[in-house]
Tab-separated table of C-alpha atoms in Angstrom:
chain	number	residue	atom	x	y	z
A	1	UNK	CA	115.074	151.066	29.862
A	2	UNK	CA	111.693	152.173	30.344
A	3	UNK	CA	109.379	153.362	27.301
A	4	UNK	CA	108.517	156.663	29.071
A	5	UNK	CA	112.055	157.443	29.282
A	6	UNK	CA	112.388	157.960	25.640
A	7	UNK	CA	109.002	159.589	24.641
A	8	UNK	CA	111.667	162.394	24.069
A	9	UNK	CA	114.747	164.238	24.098
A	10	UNK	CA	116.025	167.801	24.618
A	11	UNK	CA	119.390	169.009	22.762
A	12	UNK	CA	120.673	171.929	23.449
A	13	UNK	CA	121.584	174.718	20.845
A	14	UNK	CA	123.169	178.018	20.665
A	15	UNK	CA	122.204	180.623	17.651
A	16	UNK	CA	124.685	183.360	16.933
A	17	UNK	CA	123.026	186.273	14.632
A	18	UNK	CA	125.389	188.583	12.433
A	19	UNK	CA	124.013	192.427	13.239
A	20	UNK	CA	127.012	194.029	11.821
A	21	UNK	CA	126.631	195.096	8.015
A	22	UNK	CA	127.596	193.336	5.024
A	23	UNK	CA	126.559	190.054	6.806
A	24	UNK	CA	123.795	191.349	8.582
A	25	UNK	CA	120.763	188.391	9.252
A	26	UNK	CA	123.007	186.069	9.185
A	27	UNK	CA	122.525	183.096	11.427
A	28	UNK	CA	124.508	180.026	12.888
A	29	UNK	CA	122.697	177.279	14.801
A	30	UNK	CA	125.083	175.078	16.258
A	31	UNK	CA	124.816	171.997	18.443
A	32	UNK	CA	127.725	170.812	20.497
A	33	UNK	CA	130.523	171.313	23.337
A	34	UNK	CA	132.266	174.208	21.730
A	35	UNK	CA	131.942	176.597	18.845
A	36	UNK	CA	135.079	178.929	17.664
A	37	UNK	CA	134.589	181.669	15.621
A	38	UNK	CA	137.639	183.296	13.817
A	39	UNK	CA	138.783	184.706	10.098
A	40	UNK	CA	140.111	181.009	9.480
A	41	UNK	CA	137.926	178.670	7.565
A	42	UNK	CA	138.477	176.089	9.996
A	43	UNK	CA	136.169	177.884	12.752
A	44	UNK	CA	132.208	176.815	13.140
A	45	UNK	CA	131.719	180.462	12.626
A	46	UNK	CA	133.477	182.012	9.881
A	47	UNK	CA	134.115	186.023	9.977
A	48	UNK	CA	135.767	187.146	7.040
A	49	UNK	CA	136.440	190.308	8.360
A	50	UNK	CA	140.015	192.291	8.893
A	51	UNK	CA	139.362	193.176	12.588
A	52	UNK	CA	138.668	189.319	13.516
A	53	UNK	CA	141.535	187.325	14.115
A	54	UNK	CA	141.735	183.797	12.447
A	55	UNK	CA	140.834	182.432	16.484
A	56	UNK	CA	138.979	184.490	18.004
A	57	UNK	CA	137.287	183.859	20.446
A	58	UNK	CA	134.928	180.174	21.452
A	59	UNK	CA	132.274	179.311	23.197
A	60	UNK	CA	132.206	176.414	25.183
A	61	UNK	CA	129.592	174.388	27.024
A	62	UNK	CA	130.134	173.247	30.587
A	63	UNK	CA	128.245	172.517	34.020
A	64	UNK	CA	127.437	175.759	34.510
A	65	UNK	CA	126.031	177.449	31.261
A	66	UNK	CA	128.015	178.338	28.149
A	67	UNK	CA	131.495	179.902	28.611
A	68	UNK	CA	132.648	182.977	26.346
A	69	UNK	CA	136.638	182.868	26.085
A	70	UNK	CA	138.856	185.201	24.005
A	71	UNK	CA	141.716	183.450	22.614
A	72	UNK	CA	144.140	186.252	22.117
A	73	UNK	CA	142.816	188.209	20.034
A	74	UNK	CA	144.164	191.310	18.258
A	75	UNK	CA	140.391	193.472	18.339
A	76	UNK	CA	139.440	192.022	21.540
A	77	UNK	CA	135.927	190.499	22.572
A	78	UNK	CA	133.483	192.172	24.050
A	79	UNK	CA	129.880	190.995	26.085
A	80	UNK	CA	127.127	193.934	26.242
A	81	UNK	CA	130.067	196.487	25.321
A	82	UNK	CA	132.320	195.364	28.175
A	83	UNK	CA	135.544	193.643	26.902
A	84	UNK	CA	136.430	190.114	28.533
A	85	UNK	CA	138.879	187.655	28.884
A	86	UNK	CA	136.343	185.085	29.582
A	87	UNK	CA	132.107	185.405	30.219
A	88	UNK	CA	129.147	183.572	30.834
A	89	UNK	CA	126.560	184.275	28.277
A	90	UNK	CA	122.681	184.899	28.804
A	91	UNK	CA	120.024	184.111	26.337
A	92	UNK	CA	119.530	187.562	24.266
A	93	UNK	CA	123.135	189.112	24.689
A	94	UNK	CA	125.226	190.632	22.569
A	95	UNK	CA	128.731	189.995	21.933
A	96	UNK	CA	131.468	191.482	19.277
A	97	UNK	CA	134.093	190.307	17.626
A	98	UNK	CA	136.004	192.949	16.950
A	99	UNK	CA	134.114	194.630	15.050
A	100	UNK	CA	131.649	192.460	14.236
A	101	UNK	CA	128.413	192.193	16.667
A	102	UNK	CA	126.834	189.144	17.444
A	103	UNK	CA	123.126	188.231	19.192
A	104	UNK	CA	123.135	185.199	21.098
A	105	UNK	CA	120.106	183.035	21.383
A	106	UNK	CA	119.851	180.000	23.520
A	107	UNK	CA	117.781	177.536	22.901
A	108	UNK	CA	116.530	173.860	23.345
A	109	UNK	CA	115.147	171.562	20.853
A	110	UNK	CA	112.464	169.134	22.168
A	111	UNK	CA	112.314	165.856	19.476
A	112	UNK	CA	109.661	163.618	20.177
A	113	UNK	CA	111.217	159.980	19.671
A	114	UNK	CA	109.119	157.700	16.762
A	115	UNK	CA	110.623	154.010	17.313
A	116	UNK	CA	113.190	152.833	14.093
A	117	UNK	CA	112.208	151.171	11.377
A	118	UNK	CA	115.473	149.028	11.394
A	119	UNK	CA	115.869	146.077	13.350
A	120	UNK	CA	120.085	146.454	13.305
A	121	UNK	CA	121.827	149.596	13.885
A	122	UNK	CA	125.441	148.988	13.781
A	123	UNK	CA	126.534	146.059	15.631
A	124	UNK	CA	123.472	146.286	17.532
A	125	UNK	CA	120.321	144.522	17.148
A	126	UNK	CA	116.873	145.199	18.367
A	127	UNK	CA	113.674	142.937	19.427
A	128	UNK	CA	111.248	145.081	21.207
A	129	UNK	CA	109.597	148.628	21.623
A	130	UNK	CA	112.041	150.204	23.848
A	131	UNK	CA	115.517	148.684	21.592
A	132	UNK	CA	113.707	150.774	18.531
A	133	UNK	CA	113.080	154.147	20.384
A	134	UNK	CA	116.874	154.111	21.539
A	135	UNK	CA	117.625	153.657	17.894
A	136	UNK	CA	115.530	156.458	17.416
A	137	UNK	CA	117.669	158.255	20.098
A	138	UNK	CA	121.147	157.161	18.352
A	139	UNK	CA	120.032	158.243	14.760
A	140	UNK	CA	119.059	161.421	16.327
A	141	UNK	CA	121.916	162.271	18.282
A	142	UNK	CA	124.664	160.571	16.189
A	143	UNK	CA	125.290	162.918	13.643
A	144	UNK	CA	125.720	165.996	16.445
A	145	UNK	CA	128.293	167.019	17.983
A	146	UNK	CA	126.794	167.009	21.669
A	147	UNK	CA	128.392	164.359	24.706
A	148	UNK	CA	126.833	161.711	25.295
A	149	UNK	CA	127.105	160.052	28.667
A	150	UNK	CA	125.431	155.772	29.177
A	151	UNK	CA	125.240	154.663	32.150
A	152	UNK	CA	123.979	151.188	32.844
A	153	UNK	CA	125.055	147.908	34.423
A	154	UNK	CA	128.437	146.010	32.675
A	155	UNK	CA	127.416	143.929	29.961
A	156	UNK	CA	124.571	145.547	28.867
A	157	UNK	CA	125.910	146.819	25.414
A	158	UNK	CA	127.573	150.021	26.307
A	159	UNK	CA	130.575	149.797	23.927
A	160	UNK	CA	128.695	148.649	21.320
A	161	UNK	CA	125.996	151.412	21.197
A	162	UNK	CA	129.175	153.837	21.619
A	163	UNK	CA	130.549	152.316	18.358
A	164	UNK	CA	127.047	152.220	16.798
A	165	UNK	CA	127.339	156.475	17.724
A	166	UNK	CA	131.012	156.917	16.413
A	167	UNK	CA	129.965	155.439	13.203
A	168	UNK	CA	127.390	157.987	12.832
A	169	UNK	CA	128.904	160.833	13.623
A	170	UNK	CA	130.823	163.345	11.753
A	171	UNK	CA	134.467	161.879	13.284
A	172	UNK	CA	133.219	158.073	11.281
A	173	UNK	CA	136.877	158.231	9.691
A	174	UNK	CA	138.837	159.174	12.538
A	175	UNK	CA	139.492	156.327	14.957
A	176	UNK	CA	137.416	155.318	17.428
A	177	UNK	CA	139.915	155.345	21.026
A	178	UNK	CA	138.589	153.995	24.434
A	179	UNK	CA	139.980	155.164	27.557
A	180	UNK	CA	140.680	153.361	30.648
A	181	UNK	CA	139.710	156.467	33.101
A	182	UNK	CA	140.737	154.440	35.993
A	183	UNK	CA	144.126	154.578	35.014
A	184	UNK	CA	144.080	157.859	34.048
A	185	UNK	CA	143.639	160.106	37.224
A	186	UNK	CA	144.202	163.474	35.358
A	187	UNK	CA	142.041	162.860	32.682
A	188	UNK	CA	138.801	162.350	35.320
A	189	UNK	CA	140.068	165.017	37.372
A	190	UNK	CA	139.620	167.076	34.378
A	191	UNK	CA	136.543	165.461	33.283
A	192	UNK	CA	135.093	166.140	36.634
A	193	UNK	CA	135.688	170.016	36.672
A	194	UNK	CA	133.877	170.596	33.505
A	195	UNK	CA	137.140	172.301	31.527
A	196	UNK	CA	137.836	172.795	28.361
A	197	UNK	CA	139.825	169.834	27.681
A	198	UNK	CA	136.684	167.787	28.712
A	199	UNK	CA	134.514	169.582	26.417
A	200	UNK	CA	137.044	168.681	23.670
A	201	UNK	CA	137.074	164.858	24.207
A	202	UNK	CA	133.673	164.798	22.546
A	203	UNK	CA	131.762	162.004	21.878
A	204	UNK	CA	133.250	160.493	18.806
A	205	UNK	CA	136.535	160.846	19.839
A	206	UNK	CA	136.355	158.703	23.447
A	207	UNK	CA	134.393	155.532	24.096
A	208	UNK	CA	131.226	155.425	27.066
A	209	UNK	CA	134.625	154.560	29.501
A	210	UNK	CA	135.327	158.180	29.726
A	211	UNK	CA	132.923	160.713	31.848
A	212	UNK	CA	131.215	162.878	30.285
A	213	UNK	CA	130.007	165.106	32.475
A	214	UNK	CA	126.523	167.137	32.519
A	215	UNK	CA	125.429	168.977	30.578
A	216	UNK	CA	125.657	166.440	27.787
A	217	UNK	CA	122.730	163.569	26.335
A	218	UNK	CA	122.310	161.334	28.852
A	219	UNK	CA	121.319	157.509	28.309
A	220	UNK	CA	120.210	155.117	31.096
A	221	UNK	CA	120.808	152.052	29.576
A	222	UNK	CA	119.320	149.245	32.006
A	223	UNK	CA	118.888	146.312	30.078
């Protein structure tokens, strides 16, 4: 992997900002595939509010921006005033749940990669420049919920460096399952169109095998 390849990395975010009184100022940053907001305290966005339904509504991040989706909903959700089913979102809208109105910002975070300190990370082992900046790259990433998608050449370390980013992340004590996508045609078929049961196989939860597909981290892991 080349040094200039990992001067630094983008992750995408999406901010949701409470306008609706007694919560007003309120704001959620949230990195990942998908966010659900909801009364239930199981939701990335909690609304403890009588006209929001326990699921609401989510949000969820695929090839072509990030997806608004009601989810059955008593109060309905609306984008700019107009109920929907399911949206894309711009940068600046405004959504509500029920009746509870939401500003959307999206927004990318530029990190400038510093090389590791630490010679191991998880199974893995470094000896030069460019091993210690893709350290820098896992320790960053790990603990988010965003896809990551290696590519490289077999044998160069793949599995291990999707271990080393299971053990970091927030899923550490669930188990770590690899997939044989070549024996599983509907699981790449709906990999490859970007839907929501892609975005839930989330890193953490599926080894490098399966296909993440853009937008997600990518790593170009070449030697």
């Amino acid at each position: 992997m080349s040094d200039s390849a990992l001067q630094s990395i983008r992750l995408p975010q999406c901010k949701l900002v409470v306008l609706t009184e007694p919560e007003a100022g309120r704001e959620v940053t949230l990195v990942g595939d998908v966010i659900r907001i909801g009364h239930a305290e199981t939701n990335d966005l909690v609304l403890a509010m009588d006209t929001v339904s326990r699921q609401h509504c989510e949000i969820i991040r695929d090839t072509h921006g990030y997806l608004l989706r009601d989810l059955g909903s008593t109060n309905g959700t609306f984008l700019d005033k107009a109920r929907v089913r399911e949206a894309y979102v711009r940068s600046g809208a405004r959504m509500a749940v029920g009746a509870v109105e939401l500003r959307i910002q999206l927004l990318e975070e530029h990190v400038e990669i510093v090389p590791s300190d630490l010679q191991q990370l998880g199974e893995v082992f470094a000896a030069s420049l460019s091993m210690r900046r893709l350290f820098s790259v896992i320790q960053t990433v790990g603990p988010t919920d965003i896809s990551v998608l290696m590519e490289g050449e077999r044998g160069t370390g793949k599995a291990l460096l999707a271990r080393t980013l299971h053990q970091l992340s927030k899923r550490h004590e669930r188990p770590f399952e690899v997939v044989d996508c070549a024996a599983s045609s509907d699981l790449v078929a709906s990999a490859t169109r970007g839907t929501p049961s892609r975005a839930r196989r989330q890193r953490g939860e599926a080894s490098s095998n399966v296909p993440m597909v853009a937008p997600c981290f990518s790593l170009t892991w070449v030697s």
